[in-house]
Coordinates of N, CA and C in Angstrom, one line a residue:
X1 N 0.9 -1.2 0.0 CA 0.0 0.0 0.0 C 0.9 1.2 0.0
X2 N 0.2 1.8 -0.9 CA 0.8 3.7 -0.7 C 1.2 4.3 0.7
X3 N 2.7 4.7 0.6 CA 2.6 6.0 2.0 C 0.8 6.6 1.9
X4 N 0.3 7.0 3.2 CA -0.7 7.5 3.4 C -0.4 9.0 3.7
X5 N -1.1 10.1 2.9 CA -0.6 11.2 3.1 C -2.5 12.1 2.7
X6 N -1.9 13.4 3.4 CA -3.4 14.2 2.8 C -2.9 14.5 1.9
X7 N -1.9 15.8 2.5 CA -0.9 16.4 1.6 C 0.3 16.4 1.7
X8 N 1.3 16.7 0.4 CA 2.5 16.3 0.3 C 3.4 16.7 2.1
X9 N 3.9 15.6 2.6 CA 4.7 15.7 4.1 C 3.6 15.3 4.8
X10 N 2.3 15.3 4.8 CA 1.6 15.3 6.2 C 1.2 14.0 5.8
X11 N 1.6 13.0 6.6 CA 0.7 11.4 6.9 C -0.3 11.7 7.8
X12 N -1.4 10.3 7.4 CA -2.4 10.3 8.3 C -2.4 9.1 9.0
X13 N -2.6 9.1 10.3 CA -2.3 8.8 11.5 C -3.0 7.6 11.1
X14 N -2.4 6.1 11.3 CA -2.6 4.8 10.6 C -1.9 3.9 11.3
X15 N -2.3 3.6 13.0 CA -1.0 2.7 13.7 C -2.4 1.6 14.5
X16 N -1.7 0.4 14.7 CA -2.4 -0.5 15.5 C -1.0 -0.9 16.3
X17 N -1.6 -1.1 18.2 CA -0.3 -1.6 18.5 C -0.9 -2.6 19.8
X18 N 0.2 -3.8 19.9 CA -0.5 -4.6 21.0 C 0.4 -3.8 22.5
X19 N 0.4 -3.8 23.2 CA 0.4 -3.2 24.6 C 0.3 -3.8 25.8
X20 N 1.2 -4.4 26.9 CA 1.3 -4.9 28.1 C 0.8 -4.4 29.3
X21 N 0.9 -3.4 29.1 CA 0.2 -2.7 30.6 C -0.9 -2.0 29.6
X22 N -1.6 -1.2 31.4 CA -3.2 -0.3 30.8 C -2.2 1.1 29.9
X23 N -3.2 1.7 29.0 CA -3.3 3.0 28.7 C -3.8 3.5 28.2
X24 N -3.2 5.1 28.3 CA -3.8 6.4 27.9 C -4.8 6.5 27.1
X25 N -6.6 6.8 26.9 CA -7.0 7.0 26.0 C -6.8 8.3 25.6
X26 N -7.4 9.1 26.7 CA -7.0 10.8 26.1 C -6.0 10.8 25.6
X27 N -4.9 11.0 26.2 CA -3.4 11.1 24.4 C -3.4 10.1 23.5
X28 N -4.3 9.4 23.6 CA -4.3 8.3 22.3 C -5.2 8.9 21.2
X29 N -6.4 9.6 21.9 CA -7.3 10.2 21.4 C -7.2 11.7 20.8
X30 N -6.1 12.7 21.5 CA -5.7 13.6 21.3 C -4.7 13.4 19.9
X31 N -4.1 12.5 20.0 CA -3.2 12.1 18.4 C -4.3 11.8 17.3
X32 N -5.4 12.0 17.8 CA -6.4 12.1 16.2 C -7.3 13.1 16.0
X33 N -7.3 13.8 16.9 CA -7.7 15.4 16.4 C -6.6 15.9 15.4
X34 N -7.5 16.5 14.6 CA -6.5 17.0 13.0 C -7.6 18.2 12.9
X35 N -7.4 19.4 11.6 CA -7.9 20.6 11.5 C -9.4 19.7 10.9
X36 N -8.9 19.0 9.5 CA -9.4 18.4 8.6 C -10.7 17.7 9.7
X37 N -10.6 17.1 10.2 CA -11.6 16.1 11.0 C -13.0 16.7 11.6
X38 N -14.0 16.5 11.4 CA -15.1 17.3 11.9 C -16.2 16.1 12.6
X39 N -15.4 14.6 13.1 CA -16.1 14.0 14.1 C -14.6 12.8 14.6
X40 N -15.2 12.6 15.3 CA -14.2 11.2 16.0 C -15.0 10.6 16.9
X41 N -15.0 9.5 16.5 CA -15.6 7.8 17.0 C -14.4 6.9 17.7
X42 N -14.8 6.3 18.5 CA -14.4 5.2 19.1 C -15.0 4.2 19.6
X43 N -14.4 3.0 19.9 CA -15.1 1.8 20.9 C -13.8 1.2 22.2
X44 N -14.2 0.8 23.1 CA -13.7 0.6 24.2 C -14.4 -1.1 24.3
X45 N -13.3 -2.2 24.4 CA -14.2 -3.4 24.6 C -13.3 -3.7 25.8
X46 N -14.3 -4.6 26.9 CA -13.5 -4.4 28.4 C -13.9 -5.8 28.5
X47 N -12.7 -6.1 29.5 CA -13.1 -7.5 30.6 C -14.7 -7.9 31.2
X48 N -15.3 -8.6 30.1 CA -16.7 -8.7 31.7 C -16.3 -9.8 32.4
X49 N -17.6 -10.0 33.3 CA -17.4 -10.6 34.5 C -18.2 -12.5 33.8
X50 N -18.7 -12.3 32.8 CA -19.4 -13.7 32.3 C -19.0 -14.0 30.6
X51 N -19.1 -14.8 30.4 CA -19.2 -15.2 29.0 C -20.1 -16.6 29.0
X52 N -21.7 -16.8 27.9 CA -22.0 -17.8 27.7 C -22.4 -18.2 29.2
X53 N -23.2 -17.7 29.9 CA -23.6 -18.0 31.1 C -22.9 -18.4 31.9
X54 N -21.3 -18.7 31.8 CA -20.4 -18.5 32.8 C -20.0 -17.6 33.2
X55 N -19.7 -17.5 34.8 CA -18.8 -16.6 35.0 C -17.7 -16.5 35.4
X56 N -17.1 -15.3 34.7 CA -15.3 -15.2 34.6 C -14.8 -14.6 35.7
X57 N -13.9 -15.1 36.3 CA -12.8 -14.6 36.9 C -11.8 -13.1 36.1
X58 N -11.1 -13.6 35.1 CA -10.3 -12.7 34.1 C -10.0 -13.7 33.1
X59 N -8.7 -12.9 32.7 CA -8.3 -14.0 31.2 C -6.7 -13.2 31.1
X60 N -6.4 -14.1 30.0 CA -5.4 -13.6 29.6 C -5.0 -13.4 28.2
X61 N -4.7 -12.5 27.1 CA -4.5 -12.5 25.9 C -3.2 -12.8 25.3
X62 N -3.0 -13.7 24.9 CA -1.5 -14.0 24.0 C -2.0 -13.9 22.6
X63 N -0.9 -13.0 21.7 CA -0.3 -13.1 20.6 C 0.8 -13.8 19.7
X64 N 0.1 -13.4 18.6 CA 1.4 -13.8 17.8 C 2.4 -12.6 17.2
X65 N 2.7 -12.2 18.0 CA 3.5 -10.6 18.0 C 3.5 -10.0 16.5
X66 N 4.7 -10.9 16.1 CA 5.0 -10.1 14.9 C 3.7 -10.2 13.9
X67 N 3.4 -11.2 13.7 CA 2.4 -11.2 12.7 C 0.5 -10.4 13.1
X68 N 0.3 -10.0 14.0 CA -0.7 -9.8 14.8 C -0.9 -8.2 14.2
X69 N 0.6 -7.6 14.7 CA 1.6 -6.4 14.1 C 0.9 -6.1 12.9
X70 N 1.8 -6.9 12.1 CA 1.4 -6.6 10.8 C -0.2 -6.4 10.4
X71 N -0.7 -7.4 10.8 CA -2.2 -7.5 9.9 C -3.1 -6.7 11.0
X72 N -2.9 -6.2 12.3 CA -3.6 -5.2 12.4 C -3.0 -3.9 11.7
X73 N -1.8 -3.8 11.3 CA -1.8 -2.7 11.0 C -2.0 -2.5 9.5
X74 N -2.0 -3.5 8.8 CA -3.0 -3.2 7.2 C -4.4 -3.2 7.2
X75 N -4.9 -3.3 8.8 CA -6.3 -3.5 9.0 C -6.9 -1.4 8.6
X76 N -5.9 -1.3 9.5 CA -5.6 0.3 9.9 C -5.7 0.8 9.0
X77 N -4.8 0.9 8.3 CA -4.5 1.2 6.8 C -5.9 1.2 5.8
X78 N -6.5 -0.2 5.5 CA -7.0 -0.1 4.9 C -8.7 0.9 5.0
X79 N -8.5 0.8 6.4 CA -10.0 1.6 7.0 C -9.8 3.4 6.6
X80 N -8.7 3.7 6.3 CA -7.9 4.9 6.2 C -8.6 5.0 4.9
X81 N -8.0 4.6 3.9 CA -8.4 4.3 2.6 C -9.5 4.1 2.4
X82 N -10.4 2.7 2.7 CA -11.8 2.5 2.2 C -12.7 3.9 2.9
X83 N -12.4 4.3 4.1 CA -13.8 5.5 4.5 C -12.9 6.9 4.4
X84 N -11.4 7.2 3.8 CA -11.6 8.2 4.0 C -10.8 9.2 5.1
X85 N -10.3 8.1 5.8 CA -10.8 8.8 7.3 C -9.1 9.9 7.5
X86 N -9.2 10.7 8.4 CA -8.4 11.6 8.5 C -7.0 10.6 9.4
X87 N -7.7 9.6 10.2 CA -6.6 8.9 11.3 C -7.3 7.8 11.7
X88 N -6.2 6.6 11.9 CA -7.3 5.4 12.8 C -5.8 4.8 13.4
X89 N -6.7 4.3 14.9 CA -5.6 4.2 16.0 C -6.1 3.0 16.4
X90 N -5.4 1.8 17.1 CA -6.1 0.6 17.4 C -5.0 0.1 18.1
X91 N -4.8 -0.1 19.8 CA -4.5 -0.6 20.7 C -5.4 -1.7 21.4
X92 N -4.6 -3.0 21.5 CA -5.3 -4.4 21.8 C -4.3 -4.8 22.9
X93 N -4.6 -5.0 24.1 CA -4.1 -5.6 25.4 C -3.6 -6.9 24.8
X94 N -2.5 -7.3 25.4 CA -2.3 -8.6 25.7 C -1.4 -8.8 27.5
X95 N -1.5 -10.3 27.6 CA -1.3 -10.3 29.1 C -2.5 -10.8 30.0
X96 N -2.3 -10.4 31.5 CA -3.6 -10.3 32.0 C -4.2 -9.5 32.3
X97 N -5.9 -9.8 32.5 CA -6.7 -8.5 32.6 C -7.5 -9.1 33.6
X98 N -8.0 -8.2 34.0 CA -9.1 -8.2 35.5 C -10.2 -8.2 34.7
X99 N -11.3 -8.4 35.4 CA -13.2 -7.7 35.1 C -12.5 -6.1 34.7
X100 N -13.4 -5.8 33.9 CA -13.2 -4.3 33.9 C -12.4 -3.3 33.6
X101 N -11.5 -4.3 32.9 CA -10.0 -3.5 32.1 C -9.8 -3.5 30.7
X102 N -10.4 -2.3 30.4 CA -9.7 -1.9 28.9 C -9.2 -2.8 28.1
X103 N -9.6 -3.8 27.5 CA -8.6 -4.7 26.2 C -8.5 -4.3 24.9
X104 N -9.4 -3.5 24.5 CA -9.0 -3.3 23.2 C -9.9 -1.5 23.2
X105 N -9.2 -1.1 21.9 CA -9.6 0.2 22.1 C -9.0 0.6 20.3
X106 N -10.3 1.4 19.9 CA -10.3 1.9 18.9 C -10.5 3.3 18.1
X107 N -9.8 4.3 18.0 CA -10.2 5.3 17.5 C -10.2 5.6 16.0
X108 N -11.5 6.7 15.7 CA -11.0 7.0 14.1 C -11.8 8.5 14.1
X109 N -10.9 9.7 13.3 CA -11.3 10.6 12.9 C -11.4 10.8 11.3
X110 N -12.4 11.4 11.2 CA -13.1 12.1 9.8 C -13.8 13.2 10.3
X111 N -13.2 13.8 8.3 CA -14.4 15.1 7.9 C -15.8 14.7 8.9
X112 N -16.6 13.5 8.6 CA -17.7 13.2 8.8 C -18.1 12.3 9.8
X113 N -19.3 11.9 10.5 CA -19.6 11.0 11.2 C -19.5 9.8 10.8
X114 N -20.5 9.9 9.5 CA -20.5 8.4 9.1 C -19.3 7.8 8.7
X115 N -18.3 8.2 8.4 CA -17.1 7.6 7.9 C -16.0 7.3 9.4
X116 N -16.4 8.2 10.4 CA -15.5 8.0 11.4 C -16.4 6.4 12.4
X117 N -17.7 6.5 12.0 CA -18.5 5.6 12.8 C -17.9 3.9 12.4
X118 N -18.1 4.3 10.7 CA -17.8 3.1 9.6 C -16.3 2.4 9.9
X119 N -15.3 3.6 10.1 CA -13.9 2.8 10.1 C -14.0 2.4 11.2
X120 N -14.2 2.9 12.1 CA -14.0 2.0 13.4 C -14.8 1.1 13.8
X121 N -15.9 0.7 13.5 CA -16.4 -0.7 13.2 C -16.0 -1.6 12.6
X122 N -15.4 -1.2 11.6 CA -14.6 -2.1 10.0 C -12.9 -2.7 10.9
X123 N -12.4 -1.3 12.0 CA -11.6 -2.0 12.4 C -11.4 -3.3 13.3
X124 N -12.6 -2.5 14.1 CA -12.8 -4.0 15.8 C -13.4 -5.3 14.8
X125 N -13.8 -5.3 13.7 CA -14.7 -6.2 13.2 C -13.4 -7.3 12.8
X126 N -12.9 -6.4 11.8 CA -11.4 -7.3 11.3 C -10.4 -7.7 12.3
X127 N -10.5 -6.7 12.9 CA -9.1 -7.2 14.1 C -9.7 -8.6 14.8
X128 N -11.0 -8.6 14.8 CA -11.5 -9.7 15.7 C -11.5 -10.7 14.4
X129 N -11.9 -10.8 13.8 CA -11.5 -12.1 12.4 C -9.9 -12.3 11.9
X130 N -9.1 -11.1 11.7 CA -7.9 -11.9 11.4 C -6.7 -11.9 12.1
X131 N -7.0 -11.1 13.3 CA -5.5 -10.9 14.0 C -5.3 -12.1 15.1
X132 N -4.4 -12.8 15.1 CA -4.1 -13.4 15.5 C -3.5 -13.6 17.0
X133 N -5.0 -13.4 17.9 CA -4.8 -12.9 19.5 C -6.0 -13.8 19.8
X134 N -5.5 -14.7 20.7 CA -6.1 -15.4 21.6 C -6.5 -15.3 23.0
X135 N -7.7 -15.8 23.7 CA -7.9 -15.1 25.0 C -8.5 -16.5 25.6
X136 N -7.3 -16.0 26.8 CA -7.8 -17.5 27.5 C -8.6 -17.5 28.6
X137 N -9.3 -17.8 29.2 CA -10.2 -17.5 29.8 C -10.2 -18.2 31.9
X138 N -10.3 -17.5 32.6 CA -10.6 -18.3 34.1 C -11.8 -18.0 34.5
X139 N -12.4 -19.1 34.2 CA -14.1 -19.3 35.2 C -13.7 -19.9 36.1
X140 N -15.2 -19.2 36.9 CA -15.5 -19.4 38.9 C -15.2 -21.0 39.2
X141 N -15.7 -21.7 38.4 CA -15.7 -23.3 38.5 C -14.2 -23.4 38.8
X142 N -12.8 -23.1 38.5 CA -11.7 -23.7 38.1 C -11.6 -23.9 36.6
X143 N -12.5 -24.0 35.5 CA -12.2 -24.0 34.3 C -11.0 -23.3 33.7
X144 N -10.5 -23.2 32.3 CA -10.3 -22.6 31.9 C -10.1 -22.8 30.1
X145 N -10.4 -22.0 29.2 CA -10.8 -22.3 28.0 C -9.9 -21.3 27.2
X146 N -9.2 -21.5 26.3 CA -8.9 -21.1 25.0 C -10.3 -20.2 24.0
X147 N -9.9 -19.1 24.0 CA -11.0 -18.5 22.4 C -10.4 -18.1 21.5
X148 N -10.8 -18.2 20.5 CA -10.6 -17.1 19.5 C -11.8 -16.6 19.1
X149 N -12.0 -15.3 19.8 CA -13.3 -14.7 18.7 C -14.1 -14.7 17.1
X150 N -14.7 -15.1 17.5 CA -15.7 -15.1 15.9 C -16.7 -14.1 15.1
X151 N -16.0 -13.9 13.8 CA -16.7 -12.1 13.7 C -18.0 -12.4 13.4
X152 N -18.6 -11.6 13.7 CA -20.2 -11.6 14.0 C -20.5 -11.7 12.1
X153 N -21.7 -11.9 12.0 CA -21.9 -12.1 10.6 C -22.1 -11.0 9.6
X154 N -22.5 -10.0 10.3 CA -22.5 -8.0 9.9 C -21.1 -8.5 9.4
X155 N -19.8 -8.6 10.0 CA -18.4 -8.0 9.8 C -18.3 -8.4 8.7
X156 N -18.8 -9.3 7.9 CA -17.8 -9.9 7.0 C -18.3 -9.2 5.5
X157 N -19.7 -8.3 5.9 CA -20.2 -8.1 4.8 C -19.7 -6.7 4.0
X158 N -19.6 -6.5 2.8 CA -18.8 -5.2 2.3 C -19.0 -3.9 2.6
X159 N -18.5 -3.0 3.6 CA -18.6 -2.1 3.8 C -18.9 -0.9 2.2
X160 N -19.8 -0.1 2.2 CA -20.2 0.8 1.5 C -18.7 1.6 1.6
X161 N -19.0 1.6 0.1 CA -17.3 2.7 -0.3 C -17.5 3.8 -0.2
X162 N -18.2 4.9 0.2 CA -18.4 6.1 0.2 C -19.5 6.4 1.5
X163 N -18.8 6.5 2.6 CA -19.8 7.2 3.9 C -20.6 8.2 3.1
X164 N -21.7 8.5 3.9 CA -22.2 9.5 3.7 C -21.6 11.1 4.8

């Protein structure tokens, strides 16, 4: 794919990164305010306390580092491209996590709503279908179980090439 640029020197903000400890949304969020941008969207997906009528203790998320890398960050890229968008930022926990902690987190700015609403759905959608991050799970019983998320049946369908 093309350097991403608006105008000649200025790139648009196009990073996914996996992350060991909690962080920052505000400065994560502050790096995608731009002049150009006239909305910004995000999603925040967190530790619950059940899955499937069980209930969780926590979990843990392992990667496949380098490659996880990569394909969120053409995930990035491409949501840049297909909607438009001025910036798209995508931090994914790996490690352990408690109930209630931050695991993944997505921002995207545009000119518009619908385009900042669209990439960042297009991103959590893909990252959950191709990236290669596993979450393991501790239920109350002593269990513990292996997932890999499955993208909902919306995700896989072709995003409209032109937000409104």
């Amino acid at each position: 794919m093309a350097a991403l640029e608006r105008e000649p020197g200025e790139p648009v903000l196009a990073r996914f990164e996996l992350a060991e400890a909690p962080f920052d949304v505000a400065a994560l969020r502050t790096r995608l305010l731009r002049d150009e941008a006239g909305a910004y969207a995000s999603f925040e997906g967190w530790v619950r306390d059940h899955n499937e009528g069980r209930p969780v203790l926590g979990l843990r998320y392992e990667a496949y580092a380098a490659l996880a890398a990569a394909e969120g960050q053409r995930i990035v890229e491409e949501a840049v491209v297909r909607f438009g968008a001025c910036g798209v930022h995508c931090v994914h926990r790996t490690g352990e996590l408690a109930i209630g902690e931050l695991a993944v987190w997505v921002g995207a700015s545009a000119a518009h709503r619908d385009a900042a609403f669209a990439a960042c759905r297009f991103v959590i959608d893909e990252v959950k279908a191709r990236v290669p991050i596993w979450k393991h799970e501790r239920y109350a019983d002593g269990a513990r179980q292996w997932l890999h998320p499955q993208p909902a049946p919306a995700a896989r369908e072709p995003a409209p090439e032109e937000p409104r």
